[in-house]
Coordinates of C-alpha atoms in Angstrom, one line a residue:
S1 CA 0.2 0.2 0.2
T2 CA 3.1 2.5 1.1
L3 CA 4.6 1.6 -2.3
A4 CA 1.2 2.3 -4.4
R5 CA 0.8 5.5 -3.0
T6 CA 4.4 6.7 -3.5
A7 CA 3.7 5.6 -7.0
A8 CA 0.9 7.9 -7.5
N9 CA 2.5 10.8 -5.4
S10 CA 5.7 10.9 -8.0
R11 CA 3.5 10.2 -10.4
E12 CA 1.2 13.6 -9.5
T13 CA 4.2 14.9 -9.0
Q14 CA 5.7 14.1 -12.1
T15 CA 2.8 15.6 -13.9
S16 CA 2.2 19.0 -12.3
A17 CA 6.4 19.3 -13.3
E18 CA 5.8 18.6 -16.6
K19 CA 2.4 20.8 -16.7
F20 CA 4.8 23.5 -15.1
K21 CA 6.9 23.6 -17.8
S22 CA 4.3 23.1 -20.7
R23 CA 3.6 26.9 -19.2
I24 CA 7.2 28.0 -18.7
S25 CA 7.5 27.4 -22.4
S26 CA 4.3 29.0 -24.4
G27 CA 4.8 32.2 -21.9
P28 CA 6.9 35.6 -23.0
T29 CA 10.6 35.5 -23.2
F30 CA 13.1 37.5 -21.3
Q31 CA 13.7 39.6 -23.9
E32 CA 10.2 40.0 -24.3
F33 CA 10.1 41.6 -20.7
I34 CA 13.0 43.7 -21.6
K35 CA 11.8 45.0 -24.6
G36 CA 8.1 45.8 -23.1
A37 CA 6.7 44.0 -26.1
K38 CA 3.4 42.7 -26.6
M39 CA 3.0 39.4 -24.9
T40 CA 0.7 36.1 -26.5
K41 CA -1.0 34.5 -23.5
T42 CA -1.6 30.6 -24.2
S43 CA -5.5 31.8 -24.4
D44 CA -4.8 34.2 -27.7
E45 CA -5.5 36.9 -25.1
N46 CA -3.0 39.8 -26.8
V47 CA -2.3 42.1 -23.5
E48 CA -0.1 45.4 -24.3
Y49 CA 2.7 46.8 -22.4
H50 CA 1.7 50.4 -21.5
G51 CA 5.1 51.4 -19.9
P52 CA 6.4 51.1 -15.9
H53 CA 4.5 54.6 -14.8
T54 CA 0.6 53.7 -15.7
Y55 CA -0.4 54.3 -12.4
F56 CA -0.3 58.1 -13.1
S57 CA -3.3 59.8 -14.6
D58 CA -2.7 60.8 -18.0
D59 CA -3.0 64.9 -16.3
L60 CA -0.5 63.8 -13.3
D61 CA 2.5 64.4 -15.4
M62 CA 1.3 67.8 -17.3
G63 CA 3.4 70.3 -17.7
N64 CA 0.5 72.9 -16.6
F65 CA 2.7 75.7 -18.0
R66 CA 5.8 75.5 -15.6
K67 CA 8.7 77.2 -17.5
V68 CA 11.8 75.2 -17.8
Y69 CA 15.4 76.8 -18.7
F70 CA 17.9 74.4 -20.0
E71 CA 21.6 74.6 -19.6
T72 CA 23.5 72.9 -21.9
Y73 CA 26.9 71.5 -21.8
G74 CA 29.6 69.8 -23.5
C75 CA 29.2 68.5 -26.9
Q76 CA 26.8 68.9 -30.2
M77 CA 25.1 65.7 -28.6
N78 CA 24.1 67.4 -25.7
V79 CA 22.3 70.3 -28.3
N80 CA 20.2 67.5 -30.0
D81 CA 19.4 66.1 -26.3
T82 CA 18.4 69.1 -25.0
E83 CA 16.4 69.8 -28.4
I84 CA 14.6 66.2 -27.9
A85 CA 13.8 66.5 -24.1
W86 CA 12.3 70.3 -24.5
S87 CA 10.2 68.3 -27.4
I88 CA 9.1 65.5 -24.9
L89 CA 8.3 68.3 -22.3
Q90 CA 6.5 70.7 -24.6
K91 CA 3.9 68.3 -25.7
K92 CA 3.1 68.2 -21.6
G93 CA 2.6 71.6 -21.7
Y94 CA 5.9 72.8 -20.6
Q95 CA 7.2 76.1 -21.4
R96 CA 10.2 77.4 -21.5
T97 CA 12.4 80.0 -20.5
F98 CA 15.5 81.8 -21.4
D99 CA 15.8 83.7 -17.6
L100 CA 16.9 81.6 -15.0
S101 CA 15.0 83.7 -12.6
Q102 CA 11.6 83.4 -14.3
A103 CA 12.5 79.0 -14.2
D104 CA 10.3 76.4 -12.4
V105 CA 11.8 74.1 -13.6
V106 CA 16.0 73.8 -14.1
L107 CA 17.2 71.5 -16.2
L108 CA 21.5 71.0 -17.0
V109 CA 22.6 68.6 -19.1
T110 CA 25.5 67.6 -18.9
C111 CA 29.3 65.9 -20.2
S112 CA 31.1 63.8 -17.9
I113 CA 34.0 62.9 -20.7
R114 CA 36.4 65.0 -18.5
E115 CA 37.1 65.9 -14.6
K116 CA 36.7 69.5 -15.4
A117 CA 33.4 69.3 -17.2
E118 CA 31.9 67.4 -14.2
Q119 CA 33.7 70.1 -11.1
T120 CA 31.7 73.1 -13.6
I121 CA 28.3 71.3 -12.9
W122 CA 29.2 70.2 -9.3
N123 CA 29.8 73.9 -9.1
R124 CA 26.5 75.1 -10.6
L125 CA 24.6 73.2 -8.8
Q126 CA 26.0 75.1 -5.5
Q127 CA 24.6 78.0 -7.1
L128 CA 21.4 76.5 -8.4
T129 CA 20.5 75.1 -5.1
A130 CA 22.0 78.7 -3.4
M131 CA 18.8 80.7 -5.9
K132 CA 16.6 77.8 -4.9
R133 CA 16.9 78.2 -1.3
R134 CA 16.0 81.9 -1.4
R135 CA 13.0 82.0 -3.7
L136 CA 9.9 83.6 -2.0
K137 CA 7.5 80.4 -0.9
S138 CA 4.9 82.3 -2.7
Q139 CA 5.8 81.0 -5.5
T140 CA 6.2 77.6 -7.7
P141 CA 8.8 75.9 -5.8
M142 CA 12.3 75.5 -8.2
K143 CA 13.3 71.4 -9.4
I144 CA 16.3 71.3 -10.3
G145 CA 17.7 67.8 -12.5
I146 CA 20.3 66.6 -14.5
L147 CA 20.5 64.9 -17.6
G148 CA 22.9 63.0 -19.5
C149 CA 26.3 61.7 -18.7
M150 CA 26.9 62.8 -15.8
A151 CA 23.6 61.8 -14.0
E152 CA 24.6 58.1 -15.5
R153 CA 27.8 57.7 -14.4
L154 CA 27.6 59.7 -10.5
K155 CA 23.5 59.0 -10.2
T156 CA 24.3 58.3 -6.0
E157 CA 26.2 60.5 -5.6
L158 CA 24.2 63.4 -7.3
L159 CA 21.6 62.2 -5.5
E160 CA 22.7 62.3 -1.8
R161 CA 25.2 64.8 -1.0
E162 CA 23.7 67.7 0.0
K163 CA 20.8 66.7 -2.0
L164 CA 21.5 69.4 -5.1
V165 CA 18.9 67.3 -7.6
D166 CA 16.1 66.7 -7.2
I167 CA 15.8 64.2 -10.4
L168 CA 17.9 62.5 -12.9
A169 CA 17.9 61.5 -16.2
G170 CA 20.8 59.3 -17.9
P171 CA 20.5 60.2 -22.1
D172 CA 18.5 57.1 -23.2
A173 CA 15.4 58.3 -20.5
Y174 CA 14.1 61.6 -21.6
R175 CA 10.9 59.5 -22.5
D176 CA 10.5 59.6 -18.9
L177 CA 11.0 62.9 -17.8
P178 CA 7.6 64.4 -17.2
R179 CA 7.0 61.1 -15.1
L180 CA 10.0 61.9 -12.7
L181 CA 8.9 65.9 -12.5
A182 CA 5.5 64.5 -11.6
V183 CA 7.5 62.4 -8.7
A184 CA 9.8 65.9 -7.8
D185 CA 6.4 67.4 -7.1
G186 CA 5.6 65.2 -4.7
G187 CA 8.3 65.8 -2.6
Q188 CA 10.8 63.6 -3.8
Q189 CA 14.1 62.5 -5.3
A190 CA 12.8 60.8 -8.9
S191 CA 15.5 59.2 -11.1
N192 CA 15.6 57.0 -14.3
V193 CA 19.7 56.0 -15.8
L194 CA 19.0 53.2 -17.3
L195 CA 20.6 52.7 -20.8
S196 CA 18.9 50.9 -23.8
L197 CA 19.8 48.8 -26.6
E198 CA 17.3 50.2 -28.4
E199 CA 16.1 53.8 -28.0
T200 CA 17.2 56.3 -30.6
Y201 CA 14.4 59.1 -30.0
A202 CA 13.6 58.3 -34.2
D203 CA 9.5 58.9 -33.6
I204 CA 10.4 62.6 -31.7
M205 CA 11.0 65.8 -33.8
P206 CA 13.7 67.6 -31.8
V207 CA 12.6 71.7 -31.1
H208 CA 15.2 73.2 -33.0
H209 CA 16.6 76.1 -31.3
A210 CA 19.2 77.7 -32.2
P211 CA 20.2 81.7 -32.3
Q212 CA 21.2 81.0 -35.6
A213 CA 18.5 79.3 -37.8
Y214 CA 20.3 78.3 -41.1
S215 CA 22.0 75.6 -39.3
A216 CA 20.7 72.5 -37.0
Y217 CA 21.9 69.2 -36.1
V218 CA 20.3 65.9 -36.8
S219 CA 21.3 62.8 -34.9
I220 CA 21.7 59.4 -36.5
M221 CA 23.0 57.5 -34.1
R222 CA 23.3 56.7 -30.6
G223 CA 26.3 55.0 -28.0
C224 CA 29.7 53.2 -29.0
D225 CA 30.8 49.9 -29.4
N226 CA 34.5 50.9 -29.4
M227 CA 36.2 50.2 -26.2
C228 CA 38.9 52.9 -26.2
T229 CA 40.4 52.3 -23.0
Y230 CA 40.3 55.8 -22.0
C231 CA 37.3 56.8 -22.5
I232 CA 33.8 56.8 -20.5
V233 CA 31.2 57.1 -23.3
P234 CA 30.0 53.3 -23.8
F235 CA 29.7 53.2 -19.8
T236 CA 27.1 56.4 -20.2
R237 CA 25.2 56.1 -23.1
G238 CA 25.6 52.4 -24.2
R239 CA 25.8 50.8 -26.6
E240 CA 25.9 51.8 -30.8
R241 CA 22.4 52.0 -32.4
S242 CA 21.3 53.3 -35.3
R243 CA 18.0 55.9 -36.5
P244 CA 16.1 54.4 -39.4
V245 CA 17.2 55.9 -42.5
R246 CA 13.5 57.2 -43.6
S247 CA 13.3 58.8 -40.0
I248 CA 16.6 60.7 -40.6
L249 CA 15.4 61.8 -44.0
E250 CA 12.4 63.3 -42.9
E251 CA 14.1 65.4 -40.5
V252 CA 16.1 66.8 -42.5
S253 CA 13.1 67.1 -45.6
Q254 CA 11.7 69.0 -42.5
L255 CA 14.1 71.4 -41.6
S256 CA 14.9 72.7 -45.8
D257 CA 11.5 73.6 -45.7
Q258 CA 12.4 75.9 -42.8
G259 CA 15.3 77.5 -45.3
V260 CA 18.0 75.8 -42.9
K261 CA 21.4 76.2 -45.4
E262 CA 23.5 73.5 -42.9
V263 CA 22.8 69.9 -41.5
T264 CA 25.1 68.2 -39.5
L265 CA 24.8 64.9 -38.7
L266 CA 25.6 63.8 -34.7
G267 CA 27.1 60.6 -33.9
Q268 CA 29.8 59.0 -30.6
N269 CA 30.8 57.3 -34.1
V270 CA 28.8 58.6 -36.4
N271 CA 30.5 56.7 -39.3
S272 CA 30.2 53.9 -38.0
Y273 CA 26.0 53.9 -39.0
R274 CA 24.7 51.2 -39.9
D275 CA 20.9 51.1 -40.2
T276 CA 19.1 47.1 -40.0
S277 CA 15.4 48.6 -38.9
H278 CA 13.8 46.5 -42.6
E279 CA 14.0 42.7 -43.4
Q280 CA 15.2 44.0 -46.5
F281 CA 18.6 46.1 -45.0
G282 CA 19.6 42.8 -43.7
G283 CA 22.0 40.8 -45.9
T284 CA 25.4 39.3 -45.8
E285 CA 27.8 41.8 -46.3
L286 CA 30.6 42.7 -44.0
T287 CA 31.1 46.2 -43.1
Q288 CA 34.0 47.7 -44.4
L289 CA 36.9 49.5 -42.8
S290 CA 39.6 51.8 -43.3
R291 CA 42.7 49.4 -44.8
G292 CA 45.2 49.0 -41.7
F293 CA 42.1 49.4 -39.3
Q294 CA 40.5 46.8 -37.3
T295 CA 38.1 46.7 -34.1
V296 CA 37.6 45.3 -30.7
Y297 CA 34.1 43.8 -31.7
R298 CA 33.4 41.4 -34.3
T299 CA 32.4 42.6 -37.9
K300 CA 29.1 43.8 -38.6
Q301 CA 26.8 42.7 -41.0
G302 CA 24.1 43.8 -43.2
G303 CA 22.5 47.3 -43.2
L304 CA 22.7 50.5 -45.1
R305 CA 25.7 52.0 -44.2
F306 CA 27.2 55.5 -43.9
S307 CA 27.7 56.0 -47.4
D308 CA 23.8 54.4 -48.1
L309 CA 22.8 57.5 -45.7
L310 CA 25.1 60.5 -46.5
D311 CA 24.1 59.7 -50.5
Q312 CA 20.7 60.3 -49.9
V313 CA 20.7 62.7 -47.9
S314 CA 22.8 64.6 -50.1
R315 CA 20.5 64.4 -52.8
I316 CA 17.3 66.0 -50.2
D317 CA 18.2 69.5 -51.1
P318 CA 21.6 70.7 -53.7
D319 CA 22.2 73.8 -51.9
M320 CA 22.2 72.6 -48.3
R321 CA 25.5 72.1 -46.8
I322 CA 26.3 68.4 -44.7
R323 CA 28.5 68.0 -42.2
F324 CA 28.5 65.0 -39.8
T325 CA 30.8 64.2 -36.3
S326 CA 32.3 62.7 -34.8
P327 CA 33.9 60.0 -36.3
H328 CA 36.5 57.1 -36.1
P329 CA 39.2 57.0 -38.2
K330 CA 38.4 53.3 -39.2
D331 CA 35.2 53.9 -40.8
F332 CA 36.2 55.8 -43.9
P333 CA 36.2 52.7 -46.6
D334 CA 36.9 54.4 -50.6
E335 CA 33.0 55.0 -51.1
V336 CA 32.4 57.5 -47.9
L337 CA 35.7 59.5 -49.3
Q338 CA 34.5 58.9 -53.5
L339 CA 30.9 60.6 -51.9
I340 CA 32.5 63.3 -50.2
A341 CA 34.5 64.4 -53.5
E342 CA 31.7 63.9 -56.1
R343 CA 28.6 65.9 -54.0
K344 CA 29.1 70.0 -53.8
N345 CA 26.8 70.0 -50.9
I346 CA 28.8 67.0 -48.8
C347 CA 31.3 69.6 -46.6
Q348 CA 35.1 68.3 -48.3
Q349 CA 36.0 68.8 -43.8
I350 CA 36.8 65.6 -42.3
H351 CA 37.3 65.1 -38.7
L352 CA 39.9 62.2 -38.3
P353 CA 41.0 61.7 -34.5
A354 CA 44.3 60.6 -33.8
Q355 CA 44.5 60.9 -30.1
S356 CA 48.1 60.5 -30.6
G357 CA 50.9 59.8 -32.4
S358 CA 52.8 56.8 -31.2
S359 CA 51.9 53.5 -32.3
K360 CA 52.9 52.1 -28.4
I361 CA 50.5 54.4 -27.4
L362 CA 47.7 53.9 -29.5
K363 CA 47.9 50.2 -28.8
A364 CA 47.3 51.2 -24.9
M365 CA 44.2 53.4 -26.0
R366 CA 42.9 50.4 -28.1
R367 CA 42.5 53.0 -30.7
G368 CA 42.9 49.7 -33.4
Y369 CA 45.5 51.0 -35.7
T370 CA 49.2 52.3 -35.5
R371 CA 50.9 55.5 -36.3
E372 CA 51.6 54.2 -39.8
A373 CA 47.8 53.6 -40.6
Y374 CA 46.4 56.8 -39.6
L375 CA 49.3 58.4 -41.7
D376 CA 48.1 55.6 -45.2
L377 CA 44.7 56.8 -44.6
V378 CA 45.7 60.2 -44.7
K379 CA 47.0 59.9 -47.7
N380 CA 44.1 58.0 -49.4
I381 CA 42.5 61.0 -48.4
K382 CA 44.7 63.5 -49.6
K383 CA 44.4 61.3 -53.4
I384 CA 40.2 61.1 -53.6
I385 CA 39.3 64.7 -52.6
P386 CA 42.8 66.0 -53.6
V387 CA 41.5 69.5 -53.9
G388 CA 40.0 72.0 -51.3
V389 CA 39.7 69.0 -48.3
S390 CA 40.7 70.1 -44.5
L391 CA 41.3 67.8 -41.9
S392 CA 41.1 68.2 -38.0
S393 CA 41.3 66.1 -35.0
D394 CA 41.4 65.4 -31.0
F395 CA 44.5 64.8 -29.5
I396 CA 45.4 63.1 -25.8
S397 CA 48.6 64.4 -24.1
G398 CA 50.3 62.4 -20.9
F399 CA 48.0 59.1 -21.8
C400 CA 49.2 56.1 -19.2
G401 CA 52.8 55.1 -19.6
E402 CA 53.5 58.3 -22.3
K403 CA 57.2 59.2 -22.2
E404 CA 58.7 61.6 -23.8
E405 CA 59.5 59.8 -27.3
D406 CA 55.7 59.0 -27.9
H407 CA 55.1 63.2 -27.0
Q408 CA 57.6 63.6 -29.8
Q409 CA 56.0 61.4 -32.1
T410 CA 52.4 63.3 -31.6
L411 CA 54.0 66.4 -32.7
S412 CA 55.7 65.1 -35.4
L413 CA 52.2 63.5 -36.8
I414 CA 50.6 67.1 -36.0
R415 CA 53.1 68.8 -38.2
E416 CA 53.1 66.1 -41.1
V417 CA 49.7 66.1 -41.4
G418 CA 48.8 69.6 -41.1
Y419 CA 45.0 70.5 -39.6
N420 CA 43.7 73.8 -39.9
V421 CA 41.3 72.9 -36.4
G422 CA 42.2 71.0 -33.3
F423 CA 41.0 69.8 -30.1
L424 CA 43.8 69.5 -27.6
F425 CA 43.3 68.1 -23.9
A426 CA 45.5 66.5 -21.2
Y427 CA 44.2 63.4 -20.2
S428 CA 41.6 62.7 -17.2
M429 CA 40.9 59.3 -15.7
R430 CA 37.9 57.9 -15.6
K431 CA 35.8 55.5 -13.5
K432 CA 34.8 52.5 -14.9
T433 CA 36.9 53.1 -18.1
Q434 CA 39.3 50.1 -18.9
A435 CA 42.1 52.5 -18.3
F436 CA 41.0 52.8 -15.2
H437 CA 41.0 49.2 -14.3
R438 CA 43.8 48.3 -15.8
L439 CA 46.2 51.2 -16.9
Q440 CA 48.3 53.5 -14.3
D441 CA 47.8 57.1 -14.7
D442 CA 51.5 58.3 -14.3
V443 CA 52.5 60.8 -16.5
P444 CA 51.9 63.8 -13.7
A445 CA 50.3 66.8 -13.9
E446 CA 52.6 69.7 -14.5
V447 CA 54.3 67.2 -17.7
K448 CA 50.8 66.4 -18.9
R449 CA 50.3 70.6 -18.8
R450 CA 53.9 70.9 -20.1
R451 CA 53.2 68.4 -23.3
L452 CA 49.5 69.9 -24.1
E453 CA 51.4 73.6 -24.3
E454 CA 53.6 72.2 -26.7
C455 CA 51.3 70.8 -28.6
I456 CA 49.1 73.0 -29.0
G457 CA 51.6 75.6 -30.1
V458 CA 53.1 73.3 -32.7
F459 CA 49.3 72.8 -33.9
R460 CA 48.7 76.7 -34.3
E461 CA 52.1 77.3 -36.2
E462 CA 51.1 73.9 -38.8
A463 CA 47.4 75.9 -38.6
A464 CA 48.5 78.9 -39.6
R465 CA 51.2 77.4 -42.4
V466 CA 47.4 75.5 -43.8
N467 CA 45.7 78.8 -43.5
G468 CA 48.0 80.7 -45.3
A469 CA 47.9 78.5 -48.3
L470 CA 44.0 80.3 -48.8
V471 CA 45.2 83.8 -49.0
R472 CA 44.5 84.8 -52.3
S473 CA 42.1 82.1 -52.9
T474 CA 38.0 83.0 -53.4
Q475 CA 35.8 80.9 -51.1
L476 CA 32.4 80.1 -50.5
V477 CA 30.9 81.8 -47.1
L478 CA 27.9 80.8 -45.1
V479 CA 27.1 83.6 -43.0
E480 CA 26.7 83.3 -39.8
G481 CA 25.7 87.1 -38.4
Q482 CA 28.3 89.8 -36.9
S483 CA 31.6 89.7 -35.9
K484 CA 31.7 89.5 -32.1
R485 CA 34.9 91.6 -32.0
S486 CA 33.2 94.6 -34.3
A487 CA 29.8 95.4 -35.3
D488 CA 30.9 97.0 -38.8
D489 CA 32.3 93.2 -39.3
L490 CA 30.2 90.1 -40.4
C491 CA 31.5 86.3 -40.3
G492 CA 30.9 82.4 -41.5
R493 CA 32.3 79.6 -42.2
T494 CA 33.7 78.2 -45.6
D495 CA 33.1 74.5 -46.8
G496 CA 36.4 73.4 -44.6
N497 CA 35.0 75.0 -41.4
M498 CA 37.1 77.9 -41.1
R499 CA 36.2 81.1 -39.7
V500 CA 36.4 84.4 -42.2
V501 CA 35.5 87.7 -41.0
F502 CA 34.8 90.0 -43.6
P503 CA 33.9 93.6 -43.6
R504 CA 29.9 94.5 -44.1
A505 CA 29.9 97.5 -45.9
D506 CA 29.9 96.9 -49.7
S507 CA 28.7 99.5 -52.1
S508 CA 28.8 97.0 -54.9
A509 CA 27.1 94.6 -53.1
A510 CA 23.6 93.4 -51.7
P511 CA 22.3 93.8 -48.4
I512 CA 24.1 90.7 -47.0
N513 CA 22.4 88.3 -43.9
A514 CA 23.1 85.5 -41.3
G515 CA 21.9 82.3 -43.9
D516 CA 23.2 83.9 -46.8
Y517 CA 26.2 82.2 -49.0
V518 CA 28.4 84.9 -50.2
L519 CA 31.3 84.2 -52.3
V520 CA 34.6 85.8 -50.0
K521 CA 38.2 86.8 -51.2
I522 CA 40.7 85.8 -49.0
V523 CA 43.5 87.9 -47.8
S524 CA 44.7 87.7 -45.1
A525 CA 45.0 84.4 -42.4
N526 CA 46.5 83.6 -39.3
S527 CA 46.1 79.7 -36.8
Q528 CA 42.4 81.0 -35.7
S529 CA 40.8 82.4 -38.8
L530 CA 40.9 84.0 -42.5
R531 CA 40.1 87.3 -43.4
G532 CA 38.8 88.5 -46.8
R533 CA 35.7 90.5 -48.4
A534 CA 33.0 90.0 -49.7
I535 CA 32.5 89.4 -53.7
G536 CA 29.0 88.8 -54.0
H537 CA 26.3 86.3 -53.4
S538 CA 26.3 83.1 -54.4
S539 CA 24.8 79.2 -54.1
L540 CA 26.5 75.7 -53.2
T541 CA 24.7 74.8 -56.8
G542 CA 26.0 78.2 -58.4
S543 CA 29.4 78.6 -57.5
E544 CA 33.0 77.9 -58.1
Q545 CA 35.5 77.9 -55.5
Q546 CA 39.0 79.6 -56.6
D547 CA 42.6 79.2 -55.7

């Protein structure tokens, strides 16, 4: 009898286990929970996932005409993020103010790329907190928020250090801003710094607000997969993901209709763009890199590449300049360079971040190329675009293990290439990076400063030489407006992104306004800018630059 009962219990247990396994296999997958996708139950009843805050009624996260003040720090991606965040809040009934004293909500869009950038934000938070405490009780209490990279990197410190902030929103959490502000209105600190594998804000049209209505930034991809040892970006902005081509073309077309004359395509690694949003974009073709370059990740397959996007964007408006930043040298296959050479509205200005001139340091940085491969790429660029190409670059002085001979190799690279624009910084170690965990920040601060000053000096010498070669040439300039130094002068930028200053008064020419294309004869140059005289109005489609 005991044996019979034991056998029956065993069969029942086995049957229950099989039923449980069957229910598990037919239920939603882990990926479906992550993506918040529609889930199908065994009864075929569709249940749609509405997001993490369905407990809020529709009116609780409304702005009710409260005024938002933005301060943007760091790169152009943060400028674009500001426009996205404002677009989201505007739809919820918030108003924007450019007067800090009138603000109900102050949002700082932050950068974590260097320690100095973060210290600027800490100082600003102290000032804003003092202002918040001085406000009259009869006024709406001011709320302070940190958006962007610093929110993700320093979330705990920001929430706990003297209670300086009310909300935190990471780069992938801007859709959640209305809810976070609603929570903060209830007297609680609110935070969402989760990174996403999919968020590109492709369905959100940024509210472009720039003092120069003729230019705009368009984000085409987010995140970075390169994992350079010094860089915090993969940890604050996540993995690479690209917007669908269709949504980018729609935004650029709208900007063209609004009269915008220059669009800059943005991304942390902008030229690694790869749209796989549609099945027909799949394919098995491997991504082509610049010759002699490699990556830490497996070669990617399929998708519409950066050259495909650049081709389609440049066809929208032949009289609209197209720029892009910030690229990686590894993603300049010949088809991209040939397209730049062929299209008059794709600027022949290429940003080519070198970071160092020493192969040893480049390896420690995990950049994926040697000094020789970089110089071969420069030669290839000048071969395919023989006339008019201008190069800019980034350099880091005093990286881990950098010796004097490595520094001298950087100086020689700057001299050999000949850049006209540069962004140079002393190395600042960031937590979470590979360098923080595996390398030693062993270059003294005073040595970093001295090497940086030497790099800047050589850079300016070479820029003056490169710019000097433009004297007596005629350049097509997109006018930005009045010069900062003199109301009698106007300023603008060449195709090569060089600043040009020229007299406003010219009795032989029609009035010149911001957003106009003007032919300018260059009469002098230095390392920072060019000076010339206006010849007359022109356009991209109707002008030729003359040497």
